[in-house]
Every structure is written in structure tokens, then in C-alpha cells.
Coordinates of C-alpha atoms and ligand atoms in Angstrom, one line a residue:
X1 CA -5.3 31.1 10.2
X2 CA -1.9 32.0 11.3
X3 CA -0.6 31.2 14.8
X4 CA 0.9 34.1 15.4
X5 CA -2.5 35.9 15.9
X6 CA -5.2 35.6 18.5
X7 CA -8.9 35.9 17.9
X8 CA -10.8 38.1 20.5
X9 CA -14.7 38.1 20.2
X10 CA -17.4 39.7 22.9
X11 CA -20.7 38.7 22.1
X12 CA -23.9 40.4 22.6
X13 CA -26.9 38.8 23.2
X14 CA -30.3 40.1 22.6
X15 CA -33.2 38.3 24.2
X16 CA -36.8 38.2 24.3
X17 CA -38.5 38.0 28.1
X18 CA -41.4 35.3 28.2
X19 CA -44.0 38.2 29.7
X20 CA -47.8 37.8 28.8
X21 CA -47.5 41.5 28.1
X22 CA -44.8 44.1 26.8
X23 CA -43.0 46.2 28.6
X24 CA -44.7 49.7 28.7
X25 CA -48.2 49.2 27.5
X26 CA -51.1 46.0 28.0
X27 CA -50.5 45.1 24.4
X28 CA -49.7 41.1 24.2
X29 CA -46.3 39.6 23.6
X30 CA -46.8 36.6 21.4
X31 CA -44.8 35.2 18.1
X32 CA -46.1 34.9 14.8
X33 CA -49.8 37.1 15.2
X34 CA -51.7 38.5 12.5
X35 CA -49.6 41.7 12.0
X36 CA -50.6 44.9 13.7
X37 CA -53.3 43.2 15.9
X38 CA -51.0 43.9 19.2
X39 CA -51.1 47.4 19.1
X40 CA -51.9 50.1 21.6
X41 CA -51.1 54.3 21.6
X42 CA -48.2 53.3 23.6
X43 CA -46.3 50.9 21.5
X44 CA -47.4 53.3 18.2
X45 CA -45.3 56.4 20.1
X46 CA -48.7 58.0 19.7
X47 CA -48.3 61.4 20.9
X48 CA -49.8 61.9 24.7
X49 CA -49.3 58.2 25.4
X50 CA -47.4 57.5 28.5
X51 CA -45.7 54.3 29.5
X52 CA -46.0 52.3 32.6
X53 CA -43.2 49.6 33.2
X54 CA -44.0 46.0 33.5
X55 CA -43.1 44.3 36.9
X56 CA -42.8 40.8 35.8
X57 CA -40.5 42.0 32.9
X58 CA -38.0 43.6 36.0
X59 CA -38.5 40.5 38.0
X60 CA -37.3 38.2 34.8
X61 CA -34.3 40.6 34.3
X62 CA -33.7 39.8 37.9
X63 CA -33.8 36.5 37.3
X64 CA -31.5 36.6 34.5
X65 CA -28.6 39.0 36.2
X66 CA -28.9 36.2 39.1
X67 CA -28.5 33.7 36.8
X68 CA -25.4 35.4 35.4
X69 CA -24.1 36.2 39.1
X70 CA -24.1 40.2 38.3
X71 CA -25.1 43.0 40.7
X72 CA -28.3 43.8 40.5
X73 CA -28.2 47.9 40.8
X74 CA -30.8 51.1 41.0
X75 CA -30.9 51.4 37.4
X76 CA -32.4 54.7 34.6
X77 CA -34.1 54.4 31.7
X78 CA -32.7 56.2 29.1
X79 CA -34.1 57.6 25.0
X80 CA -31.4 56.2 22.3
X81 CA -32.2 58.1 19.3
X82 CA -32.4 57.0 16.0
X83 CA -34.8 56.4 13.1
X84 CA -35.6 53.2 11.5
X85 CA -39.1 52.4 10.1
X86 CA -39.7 49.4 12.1
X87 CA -39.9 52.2 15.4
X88 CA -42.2 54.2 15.7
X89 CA -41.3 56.3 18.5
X90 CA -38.1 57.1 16.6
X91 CA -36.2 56.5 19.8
X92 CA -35.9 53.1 21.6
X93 CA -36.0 53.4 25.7
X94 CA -32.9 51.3 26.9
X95 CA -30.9 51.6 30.0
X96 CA -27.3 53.3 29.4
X97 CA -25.3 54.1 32.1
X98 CA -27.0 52.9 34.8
X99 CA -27.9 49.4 34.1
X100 CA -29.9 47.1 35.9
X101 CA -27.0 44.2 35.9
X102 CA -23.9 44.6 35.9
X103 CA -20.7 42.6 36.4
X104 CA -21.2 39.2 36.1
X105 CA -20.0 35.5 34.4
X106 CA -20.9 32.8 32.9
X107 CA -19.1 29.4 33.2
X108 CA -18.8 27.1 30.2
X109 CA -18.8 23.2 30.2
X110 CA -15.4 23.1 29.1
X111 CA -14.5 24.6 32.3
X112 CA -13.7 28.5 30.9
X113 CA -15.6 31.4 32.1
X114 CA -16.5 34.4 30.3
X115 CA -17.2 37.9 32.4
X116 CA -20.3 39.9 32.0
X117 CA -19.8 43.5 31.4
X118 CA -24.2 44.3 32.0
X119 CA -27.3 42.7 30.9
X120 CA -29.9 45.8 30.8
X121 CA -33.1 46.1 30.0
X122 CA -34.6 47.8 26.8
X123 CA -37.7 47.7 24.3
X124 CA -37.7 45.4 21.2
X125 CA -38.5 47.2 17.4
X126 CA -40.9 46.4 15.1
X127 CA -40.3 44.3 12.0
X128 CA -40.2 45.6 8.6
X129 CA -40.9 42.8 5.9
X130 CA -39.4 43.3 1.9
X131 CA -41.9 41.8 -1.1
X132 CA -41.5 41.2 -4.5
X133 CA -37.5 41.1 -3.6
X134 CA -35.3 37.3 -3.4
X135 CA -35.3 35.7 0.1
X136 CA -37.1 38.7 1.2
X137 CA -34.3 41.0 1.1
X138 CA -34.6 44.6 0.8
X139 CA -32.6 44.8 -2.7
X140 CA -35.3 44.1 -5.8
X141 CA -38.3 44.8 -3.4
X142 CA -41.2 46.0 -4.7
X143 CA -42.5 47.2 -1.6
X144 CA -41.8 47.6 2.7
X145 CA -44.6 46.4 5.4
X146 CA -44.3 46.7 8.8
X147 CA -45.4 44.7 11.6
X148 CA -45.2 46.5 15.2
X149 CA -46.8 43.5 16.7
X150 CA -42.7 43.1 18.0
X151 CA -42.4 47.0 19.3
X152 CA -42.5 47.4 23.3
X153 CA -41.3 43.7 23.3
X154 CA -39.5 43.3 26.6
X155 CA -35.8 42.7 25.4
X156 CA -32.6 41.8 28.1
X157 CA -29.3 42.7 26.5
X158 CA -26.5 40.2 27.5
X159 CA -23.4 41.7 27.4
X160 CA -19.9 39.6 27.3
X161 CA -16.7 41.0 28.3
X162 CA -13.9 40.5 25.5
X163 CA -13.2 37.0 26.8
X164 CA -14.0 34.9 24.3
X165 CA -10.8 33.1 21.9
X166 CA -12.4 31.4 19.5
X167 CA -15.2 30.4 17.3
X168 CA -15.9 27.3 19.0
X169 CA -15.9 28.8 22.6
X170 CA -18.4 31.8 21.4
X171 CA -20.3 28.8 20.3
X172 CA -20.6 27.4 23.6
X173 CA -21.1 30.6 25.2
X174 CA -24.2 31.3 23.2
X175 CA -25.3 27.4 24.1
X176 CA -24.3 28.0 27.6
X177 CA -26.5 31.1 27.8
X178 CA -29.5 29.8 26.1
X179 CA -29.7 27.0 28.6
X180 CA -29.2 29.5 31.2
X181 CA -32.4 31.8 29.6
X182 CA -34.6 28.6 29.4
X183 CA -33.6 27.5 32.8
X184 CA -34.4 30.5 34.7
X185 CA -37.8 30.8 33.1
X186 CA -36.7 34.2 31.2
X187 CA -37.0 33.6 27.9
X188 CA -37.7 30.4 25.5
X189 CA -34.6 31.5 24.0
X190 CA -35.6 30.4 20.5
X191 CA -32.6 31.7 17.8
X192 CA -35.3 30.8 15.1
X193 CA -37.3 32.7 16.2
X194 CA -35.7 35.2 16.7
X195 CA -36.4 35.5 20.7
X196 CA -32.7 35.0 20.7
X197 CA -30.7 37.5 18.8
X198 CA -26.4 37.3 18.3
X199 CA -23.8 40.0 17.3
X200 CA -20.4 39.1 17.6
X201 CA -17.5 41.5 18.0
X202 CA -14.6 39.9 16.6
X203 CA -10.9 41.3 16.8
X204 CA -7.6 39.9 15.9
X205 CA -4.0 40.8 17.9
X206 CA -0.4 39.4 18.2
X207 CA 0.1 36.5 20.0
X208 CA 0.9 37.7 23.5
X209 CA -0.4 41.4 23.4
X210 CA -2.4 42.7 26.0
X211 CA -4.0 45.8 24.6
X212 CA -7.2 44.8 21.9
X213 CA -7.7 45.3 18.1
X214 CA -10.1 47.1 16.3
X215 CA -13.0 45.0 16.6
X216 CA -16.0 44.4 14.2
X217 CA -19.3 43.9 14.9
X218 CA -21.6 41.2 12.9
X219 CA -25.0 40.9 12.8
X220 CA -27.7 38.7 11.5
X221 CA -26.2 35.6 13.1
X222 CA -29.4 33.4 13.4
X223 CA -28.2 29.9 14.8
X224 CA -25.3 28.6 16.7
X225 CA -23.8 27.3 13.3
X226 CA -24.1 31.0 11.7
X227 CA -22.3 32.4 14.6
X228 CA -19.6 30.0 14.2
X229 CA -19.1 30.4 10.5
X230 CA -19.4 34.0 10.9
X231 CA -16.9 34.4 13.3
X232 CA -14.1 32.1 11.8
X233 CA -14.7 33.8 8.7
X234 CA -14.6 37.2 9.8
X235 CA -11.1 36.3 11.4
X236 CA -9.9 34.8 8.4
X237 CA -10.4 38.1 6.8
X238 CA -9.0 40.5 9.5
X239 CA -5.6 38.3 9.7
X240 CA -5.9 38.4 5.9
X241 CA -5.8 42.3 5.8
X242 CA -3.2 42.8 8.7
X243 CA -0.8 40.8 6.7
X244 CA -1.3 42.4 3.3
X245 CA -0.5 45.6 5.2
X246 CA -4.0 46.7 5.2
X247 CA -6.0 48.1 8.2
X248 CA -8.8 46.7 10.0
X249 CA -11.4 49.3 10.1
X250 CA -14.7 49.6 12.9
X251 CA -17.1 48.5 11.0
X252 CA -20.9 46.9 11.7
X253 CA -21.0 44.0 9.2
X254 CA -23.6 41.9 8.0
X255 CA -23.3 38.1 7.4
X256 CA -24.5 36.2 4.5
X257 CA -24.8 33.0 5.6
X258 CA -25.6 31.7 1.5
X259 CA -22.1 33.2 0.7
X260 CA -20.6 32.5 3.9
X261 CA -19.1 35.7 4.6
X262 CA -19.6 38.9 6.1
X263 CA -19.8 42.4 3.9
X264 CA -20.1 46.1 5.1
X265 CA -23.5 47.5 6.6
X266 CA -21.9 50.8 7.9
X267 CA -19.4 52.2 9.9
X268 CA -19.5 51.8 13.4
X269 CA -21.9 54.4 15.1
X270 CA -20.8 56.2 18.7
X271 CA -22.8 56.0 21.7
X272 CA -22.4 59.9 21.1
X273 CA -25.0 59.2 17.7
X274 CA -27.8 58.3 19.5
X275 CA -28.0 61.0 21.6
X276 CA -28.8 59.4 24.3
X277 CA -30.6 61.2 27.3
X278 CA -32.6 60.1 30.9
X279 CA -36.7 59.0 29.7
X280 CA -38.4 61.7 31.2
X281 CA -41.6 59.7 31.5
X282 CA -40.4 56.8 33.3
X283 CA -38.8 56.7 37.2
X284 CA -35.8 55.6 37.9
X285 CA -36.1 51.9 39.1
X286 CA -35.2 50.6 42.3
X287 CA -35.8 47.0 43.4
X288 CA -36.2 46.7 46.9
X289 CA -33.5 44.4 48.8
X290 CA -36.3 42.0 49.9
X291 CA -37.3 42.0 46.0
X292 CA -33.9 40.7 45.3
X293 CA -33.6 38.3 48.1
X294 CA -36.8 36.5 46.9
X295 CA -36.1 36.5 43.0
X296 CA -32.4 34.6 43.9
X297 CA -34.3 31.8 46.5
X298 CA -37.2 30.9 43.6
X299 CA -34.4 30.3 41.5
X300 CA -33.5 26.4 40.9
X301 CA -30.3 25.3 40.0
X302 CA -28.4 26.4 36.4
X303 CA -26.8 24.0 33.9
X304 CA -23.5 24.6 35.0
X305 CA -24.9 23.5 39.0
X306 CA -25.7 20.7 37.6
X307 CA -23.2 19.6 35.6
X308 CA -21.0 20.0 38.6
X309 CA -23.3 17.6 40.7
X310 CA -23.8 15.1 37.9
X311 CA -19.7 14.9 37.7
X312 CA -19.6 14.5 41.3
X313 CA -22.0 12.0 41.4
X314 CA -20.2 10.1 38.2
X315 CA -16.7 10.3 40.8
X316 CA -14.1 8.7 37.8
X317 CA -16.6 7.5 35.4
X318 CA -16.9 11.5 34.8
X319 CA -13.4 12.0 33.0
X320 CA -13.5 12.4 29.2
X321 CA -17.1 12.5 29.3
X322 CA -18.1 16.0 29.2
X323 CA -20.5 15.7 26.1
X324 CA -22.3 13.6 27.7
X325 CA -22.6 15.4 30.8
X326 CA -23.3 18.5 29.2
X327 CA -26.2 16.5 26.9
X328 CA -27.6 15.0 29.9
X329 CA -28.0 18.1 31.7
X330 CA -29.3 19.9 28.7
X331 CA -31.8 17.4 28.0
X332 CA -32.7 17.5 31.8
X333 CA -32.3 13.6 32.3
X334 CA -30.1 13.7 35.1
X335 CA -32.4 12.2 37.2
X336 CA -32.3 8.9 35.6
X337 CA -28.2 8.5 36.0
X338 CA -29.2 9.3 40.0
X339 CA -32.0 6.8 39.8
X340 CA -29.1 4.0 38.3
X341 CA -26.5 5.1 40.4
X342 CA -28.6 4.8 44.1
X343 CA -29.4 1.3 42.6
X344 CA -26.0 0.2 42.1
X345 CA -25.5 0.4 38.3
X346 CA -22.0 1.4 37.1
X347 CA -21.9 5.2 37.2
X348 CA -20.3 4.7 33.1
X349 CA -23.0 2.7 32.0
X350 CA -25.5 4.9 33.1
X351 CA -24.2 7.6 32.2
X352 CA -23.9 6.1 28.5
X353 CA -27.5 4.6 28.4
X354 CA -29.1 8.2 29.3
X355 CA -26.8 10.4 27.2
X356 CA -27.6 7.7 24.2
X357 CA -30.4 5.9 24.6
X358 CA -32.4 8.0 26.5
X359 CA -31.3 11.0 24.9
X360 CA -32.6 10.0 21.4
X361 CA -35.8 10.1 23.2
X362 CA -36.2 13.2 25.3
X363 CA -39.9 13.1 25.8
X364 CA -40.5 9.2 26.2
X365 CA -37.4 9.8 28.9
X366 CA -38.7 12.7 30.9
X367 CA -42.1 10.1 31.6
X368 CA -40.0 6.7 32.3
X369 CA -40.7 4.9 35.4
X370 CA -37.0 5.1 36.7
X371 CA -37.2 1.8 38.2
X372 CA -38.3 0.1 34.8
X373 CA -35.3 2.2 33.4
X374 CA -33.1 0.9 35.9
X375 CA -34.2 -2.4 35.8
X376 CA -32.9 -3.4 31.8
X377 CA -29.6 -1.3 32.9
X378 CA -29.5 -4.2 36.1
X379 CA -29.9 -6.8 33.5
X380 CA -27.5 -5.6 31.2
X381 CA -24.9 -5.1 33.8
X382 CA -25.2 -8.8 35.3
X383 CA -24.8 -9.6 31.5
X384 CA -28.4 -10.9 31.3
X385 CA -28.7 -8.5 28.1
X386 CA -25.8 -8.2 25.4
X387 CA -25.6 -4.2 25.0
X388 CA -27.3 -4.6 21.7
X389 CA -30.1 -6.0 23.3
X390 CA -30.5 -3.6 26.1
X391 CA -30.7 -0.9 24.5
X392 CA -33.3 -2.6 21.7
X393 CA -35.0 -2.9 25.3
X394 CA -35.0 0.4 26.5
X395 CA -35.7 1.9 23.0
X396 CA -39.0 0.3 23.5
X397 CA -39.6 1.2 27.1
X398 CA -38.8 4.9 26.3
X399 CA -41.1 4.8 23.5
X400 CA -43.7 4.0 26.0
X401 CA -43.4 6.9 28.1
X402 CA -45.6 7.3 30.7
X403 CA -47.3 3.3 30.4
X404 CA -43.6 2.0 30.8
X405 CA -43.6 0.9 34.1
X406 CA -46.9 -1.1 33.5
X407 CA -45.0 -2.8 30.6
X408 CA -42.3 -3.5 32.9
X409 CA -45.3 -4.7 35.4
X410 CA -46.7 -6.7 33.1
X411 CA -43.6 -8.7 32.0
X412 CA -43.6 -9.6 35.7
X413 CA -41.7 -7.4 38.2
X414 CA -41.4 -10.9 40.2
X415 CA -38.5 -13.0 38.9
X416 CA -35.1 -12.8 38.7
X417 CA -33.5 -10.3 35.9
X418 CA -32.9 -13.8 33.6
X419 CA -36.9 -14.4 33.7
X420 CA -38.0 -10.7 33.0
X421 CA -35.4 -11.0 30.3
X422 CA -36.5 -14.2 28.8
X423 CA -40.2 -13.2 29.0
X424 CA -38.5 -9.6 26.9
X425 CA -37.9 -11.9 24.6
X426 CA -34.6 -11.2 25.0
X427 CA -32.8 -13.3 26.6
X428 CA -29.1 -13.7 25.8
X429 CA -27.2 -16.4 23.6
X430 CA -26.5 -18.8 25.8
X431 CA -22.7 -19.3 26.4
X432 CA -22.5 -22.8 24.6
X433 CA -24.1 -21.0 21.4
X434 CA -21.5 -17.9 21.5
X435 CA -18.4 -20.6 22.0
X436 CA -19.9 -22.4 19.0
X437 CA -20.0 -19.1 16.8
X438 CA -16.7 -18.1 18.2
X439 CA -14.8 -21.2 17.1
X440 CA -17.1 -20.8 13.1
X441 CA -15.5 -17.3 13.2
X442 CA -12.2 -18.8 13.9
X443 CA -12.3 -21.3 11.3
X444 CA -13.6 -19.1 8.6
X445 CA -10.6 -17.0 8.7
X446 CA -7.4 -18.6 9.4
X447 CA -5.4 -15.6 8.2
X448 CA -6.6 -13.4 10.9
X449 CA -6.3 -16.1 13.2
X450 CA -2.5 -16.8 12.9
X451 CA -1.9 -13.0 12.8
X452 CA -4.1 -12.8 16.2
X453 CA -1.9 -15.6 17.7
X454 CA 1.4 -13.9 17.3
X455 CA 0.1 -11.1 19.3
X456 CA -2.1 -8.6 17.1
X457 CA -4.7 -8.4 19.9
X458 CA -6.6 -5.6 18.4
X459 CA -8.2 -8.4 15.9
X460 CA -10.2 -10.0 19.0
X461 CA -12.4 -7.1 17.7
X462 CA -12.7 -8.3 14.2
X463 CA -13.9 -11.9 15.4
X464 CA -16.2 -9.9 18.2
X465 CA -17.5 -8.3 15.3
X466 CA -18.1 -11.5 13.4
X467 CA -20.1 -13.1 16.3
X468 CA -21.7 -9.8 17.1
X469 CA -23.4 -10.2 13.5
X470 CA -23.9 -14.1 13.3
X471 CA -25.7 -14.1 16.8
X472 CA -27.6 -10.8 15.7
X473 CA -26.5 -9.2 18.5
X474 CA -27.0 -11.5 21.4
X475 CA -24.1 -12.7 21.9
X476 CA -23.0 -11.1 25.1
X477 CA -19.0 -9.3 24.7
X478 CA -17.8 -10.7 27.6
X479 CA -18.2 -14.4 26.5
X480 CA -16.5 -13.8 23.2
X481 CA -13.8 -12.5 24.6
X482 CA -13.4 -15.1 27.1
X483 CA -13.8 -17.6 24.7
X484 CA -11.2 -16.1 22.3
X485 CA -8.5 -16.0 25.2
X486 CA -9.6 -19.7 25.8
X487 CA -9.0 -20.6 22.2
X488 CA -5.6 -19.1 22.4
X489 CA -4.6 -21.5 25.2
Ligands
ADP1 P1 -20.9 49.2 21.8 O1 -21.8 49.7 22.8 O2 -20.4 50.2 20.8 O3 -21.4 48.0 21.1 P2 -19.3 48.0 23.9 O4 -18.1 48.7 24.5 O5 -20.5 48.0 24.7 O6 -19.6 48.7 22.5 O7 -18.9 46.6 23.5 C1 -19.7 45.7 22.8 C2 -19.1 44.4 22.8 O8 -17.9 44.3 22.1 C3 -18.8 43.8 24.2 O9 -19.2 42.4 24.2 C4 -17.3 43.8 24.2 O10 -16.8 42.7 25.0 C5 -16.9 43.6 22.8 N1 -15.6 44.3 22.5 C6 -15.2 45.5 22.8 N2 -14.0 45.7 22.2 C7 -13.6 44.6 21.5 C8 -12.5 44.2 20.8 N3 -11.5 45.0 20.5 N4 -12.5 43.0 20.2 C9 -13.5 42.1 20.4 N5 -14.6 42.4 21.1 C10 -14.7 43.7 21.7
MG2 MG1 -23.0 47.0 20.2
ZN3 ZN1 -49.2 48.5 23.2

């Protein structure tokens, strides 16, 4: 892309509330149902039917606008008009002007925030399913069936301002938010399953210029790696027009993630379409200030919270580790860098063991008795364990879960670190062996040697690598290195 033009996306973000039931009627809310079973007068539009609004539904939109740090205000449900055959009512009841969040932002790990225009609340459609067609696509269908199992699904629509610059950031937005659904309990904010729906608005301007392009808006982005593609490909083609002295036009478009790139659904539709107008049949809603108070107290802490505690915690071990901070967090594992920390591990190292090690297993490490955990990190730190080792150690601890701290029990808590490590079975090469490899490694490659002698320090990782593989690992890094400056006299 050329540099002389600046991406601008806004993203909004459909998402499905975790309710037992939907949000007008008693019909349940559940994925992946026999079609049709969770059905009622209401959700069918049946004529005569009346809806009643769910209360947990408002309190998880409450939750969410919290989350988000918006206002949360009197808000009106309003009739958006249109017809589609996966909606019975022929109208969807959303909130339009008076939403029930509004302002708002989310912070990013890599330390940008993006504002949030609203985050109202609305009903979810049916789905219509294509046979007889390719990838169940309409085109070459034989036939349409619909499932309204989905239809009255409480739905929270997220929002963003235009603050977004890039692929990569929207990316991290949509991450960022997920966490942030899953954390406060709204939503399991599965993108596979749809319960977590994308469209990006993507734009293109000069370099430098305050005022917006014409934006368009893509659909059908169905993981984090769609929306990425989408978007980067979509401002490929925008720059591409611009410079061939074509026009961007408003457009809704539709990606095809097999041809990786987007084509036209239809123009863009105006709010004045859907003629929208005040749901006769429902109150306006107004959650008491008490309401409020006690949805923001039963709220724990969100990712970015964290993140900003763990770093704290980490003091200089934290820079150039975001990734890991962010993966800890995510994974919820935090507890275990605390548990290593208060015991006097080096913040880096554990840090490193719980955004690897641990990480790789998420379950076994949500169940490991911390002071097991902390007790290979101790041995690896007072160089009992080569790294290798400790985390062949921890592997297996983490692997048993919830019985780990008997293992660890059983190995003998008594004893120094060097017993527990022996009785492991892992006890480290002793020094004499790793000087003895050191000096084979030496020999066996005089070249490397001479070249090592006359100052080309970065081969002490070649022969650290040589001794690494000889001693399968147990040598412990320190000694070789030692040894190696030794040998250099
Ligand atoms: P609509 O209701 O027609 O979808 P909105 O004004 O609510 O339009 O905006 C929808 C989304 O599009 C918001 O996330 C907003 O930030 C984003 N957006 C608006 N204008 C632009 C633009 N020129 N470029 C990129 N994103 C935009
Ligand atoms: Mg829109
Ligand atoms: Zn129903």
C-alpha cells in the first residue's frame, strides 16, 4: 500500500448475551438445537403476541457498557423495518436514538485506545440455510430452510468510533473485546459460532487529513484472521481506485474469504430505509441508579486491569514482553507469576515459564498446586535444573493437574531442591561432566575455536549448542559458559 494514505476502520460488533432465555418471550437461547424447537407466538411475530423484556438480558448489557466505561442512559426501543426471511416479524426491535450505552472506550494491549460511539441492545434474526447449492451458499440452491430457533436472541451491538488505523489494530480490538465479553460474564463470545459477529468499516484518506473517506462496510468476517484479511484487502482496493482516478463508492460488501477479497452486496442503506419508529409495545427502559451501582461493584477486574497489575508486579522484567503479558492474562494464569514472584523467583523467569510452559497447558495450569509450580522454578533458578530440564519437569507436573502437588509430595517436599531434583530424576550434569563435554566440543572444531579466540563471541552459542545436545539437555548454560571463558584464559 502506499504511504501516502491512511487506513481508517470502525468496527461493529454484534454479540450474543449468555441469557437462559431470549429477550421478549420464555423461548430458550441455546446453539445448535433441533431447528424450530425454541419457538413461541412471540419470537414467530404471531399476530396478538406481546413482548415482555428480559431483566438479565438489561443487566448483561449493563455489564458490558461498564465494561466499556460508557454511560449507561434511559434508553427506547425502537421497530427497524425491513424484510428478510430469516425474520418473521418483518421488523427487528433495536434501540436507535436513545441507546442504552453510549460513549465509552476500550484500551488495547499495545497501549492505544479506541472510543465507543454506543453498545445498544436489539433482537437477533433467524437463520436461513441454502441446500443442494456449493458450501451452502445461496447461488445453485435447490431450496431455503429456515431455523428461527436464533430469532428474539438477545444481541448487544458494539459500536467503535473511527479510531482504528490498521488491520492489525482492528485485530486486537476485536481480541481485546472478546476477552472483555467473556470476562464480564456477557457472552461466550464464540466467532465460530457465530455468538460473535464482525463488520468492518474501512476507509482510506491522505496522509494528514482530518475530515474521513467514504467508507465501506464488510460483512461475513467470521474469525480474527478473516477480519484481518478482509480489511487489508479492502484497503488495497480503495487506494487502488483513488489512484486510478476512480471513486470509492458506499457500499456494503461481502467477503469471500476462499478468494480473499471482498465483492458488492448492495449499496449502502440509510437509517432513513428502515423506517425506523418508537416499539409501541414495549416501555421505555430505565435502570434505576441503585441498579447501576450494583451491576459496576459485581464486576471483577477486565483484561486490560490486569495486564496493568501483572506489569506492575513484573517492575523491569515487563519491557518488551507484552505478548506474554497479554497471553498470561488471557489464559488467566496470572496467579501463578504472583505465586513465583512472593516466593522470590525472578519476575523474567516466571513470567517466561507461565506464558510458555504453563500456557501450552491451560487446563493442567488453572489446577497446579502453585507451590509445586514454584518449587521446579526455585530449582531451576539456583541452577539445580538446566532450563531444558525444568521445563520437561513442569510439563509433567502440569499434565497432572489437580494430583500435582501430591506428586510433588510424594518426591518428598523435605530435602533440599538438589534432593527433590535428583529423586525427579533430574538432576543436573554435574560441572566436571559439562567441563569434560565443553573441552570434546572444543577439540572437535578447531576452526570455530580460533575464530572464537580472536573475538567472534557470538560462537560461545555454537559450542553451548554442541554441549546442549551431547549432555541431552543437562548441561546447565551457566557452566558452559563459564567454562568456555575459562578455556579462553
Ligand atoms: P451505520 O449506522 O450506517 O452503520 P454509523 O454512523 O453508525 O453508520 O457507523 C458505523 C460504523 O462505521 C462506526 O463504527 C463508525 O466508526 C464507522 N465509520 C463511520 N464513518 C467511517 C469512515 N468514513 N471510515 C471508516 N469507518 C467509519
Ligand atoms: Mg452499520
Ligand atoms: Zn419465543
Amino acid at each position: 500500500m502506499s504511504g501516502t494514505w491512511e487506513p481508517v476502520i470502525g468496527l461493529e460488533v454484534h454479540c450474543e448475551l449468555k441469557t437462559a432465555t431470549k429477550l421478549f418471550c420464555g423461548c430458550r437461547n441455546a446453539f445448535g438445537d433441533e431447528p424450530n424447537t425454541n419457538v413461541c407466538p412471540v419470537c414467530l411475530g404471531l399476530p396478538g403476541s406481546l413482548p415482555v423484556l428480559n431483566e438479565g438480558a438489561v443487566e448483561l448489557a449493563m455489564r458490558i457498557g461498564t465494561a466499556l466505561h460508557c454511560e449507561i442512559r434511559p434508553s427506547v426501543f425502537h421497530r427497524k423495518n425491513y424484510f428478510y426471511p430469516d425474520m418473521p416479524k418483518d421488523y427487528q426491535v433495536s434501540q436507535y436514538d436513545a441507546p442504552i450505552n453510549v460513549g465509552g472506550r476500550l484500551e488495547l494491549p499495545d497501549g492505544s485506545t479506541v472510543g465507543i460511539e454506543r453498545a445498544h441492545l436489539e433482537e437477533d434474526t433467524g437463520k436461513t440455510g441454502h441446500i443442494g447449492g456449493e458450501g451452502g451458499r445461496i447461488h445453485g440452491a435447490a431450496h431455503s430452510l429456515v431455523d428461527y430457533n436464533r430469532a428474539g436472541v438477545p444481541l448487544v451491538e458494539i459500536v467503535s468510533r473511527p479510531d482504528i488505523f490498521s488491520a492489525a489494530q482492528a485485530r486486537l480490538y476485536a481480541g481485546e473485546l472478546r476477552a472483555i465479553l467473556v470476562a464480564s460474564g456477557s457472552s461466550d463470545g464464540r466467532m465460530e459460532e457465530g455468538s460473535m459477529r464482525v463488520d468492518a468499516n474501512v476507509s482510506v484518506r491522505p496522509a494528514g487529513r482530518a475530515e474521513l473517506g467514504t467508507r465501506c462496510e464488510i460483512k461475513n468476517l467470521n474469525s480474527l484472521h478473516s477480519l484481518a484479511r478482509a480489511i487489508e484487502h479492502e484497503i488495497g482496493r480503495q487506494v487502488a481506485l483513488i489512484e486510478s482516478g476512480e471513486r470509492v463508492v458506499q457500499q456494503t460488501r461481502h467477503w469471500d474469504e476462499d478468494q480473499g477479497r471482498t465483492v458488492t452486496l448492495r449499496s449502502k442503506e440509510e437509517a432513513f430505509d428502515y423506517r425506523y419508529f418508537p416499539e409501541p409495545d414495549l416501555v421505555p427502559l430505565s435502570p434505576s441508579a441503585d441498579w447501576v451501582a450494583d451491576v459496576a461493584r459485581s464486576m471483577g477486574p477486565m483484561p486490560a486491569d490486569r495486564r496493568r497489575k501483572l506489569t506492575e508486579l513484573l517492575g523491569e522484567a515487563a519491557g518488551g514482553r507484552t505478548d506474554q503479558i497479554v497471553g498470561v492474562v488471557e489464559k488467566d494464569l496470572e496467579g501463578l507469576v504472583e505465586a513465583a514472584v512472593a516466593a522470590g523467583i525472578g519476575p523474567a523467569l516466571a513470567l517466561a515459564r507461565t506464558a510458555n510452559e504453563a500456557s501450552a497447558n491451560p487446563d493442567g495450569a488453572r489446577e497446579v498446586d502453585p507451590i509445586s509450580y514454584v518449587t521446579i522454578l526455585r530449582l531451576e533458578q539456583e541452577g539445580l535444573l538446566s532450563a531444558t530440564q525444568a521445563k520437561s519437569v513442569l510439563a509433567t507436573l502440569l499434565d497432572h493437574g489437580k494430583e500435582s502437588a501430591a506428586l510433588v509430595a510424594k518426591l518428598g517436599e523435605k530435602g533440599t531442591p538438589a534432593e527433590i531434583a535428583a529423586r525427579l530424576g533430574f538432576e543436573a550434569l554435574g560441572d566436571d561432566s559439562t567441563a569434560r563435554l565443553v573441552s570434546d566440543a572444543v577439540e572437535a572444531n578447531p576452526g570455530e575455536w580460533a575464530r572464537y579466540l580472536e573475538g567472534e563471541a557470538k560462537l560461545a552459542g555454537f559450542f553451548t549448542g554442541i554441549v546442549m545436545k551431547a549432555s541431552k539437555g543437562k548441561a546447565n548454560g551457566k557452566v558452559v559458559a563459564a567454562e568456555l571463558e575459562r578455556l579462553k584464559g
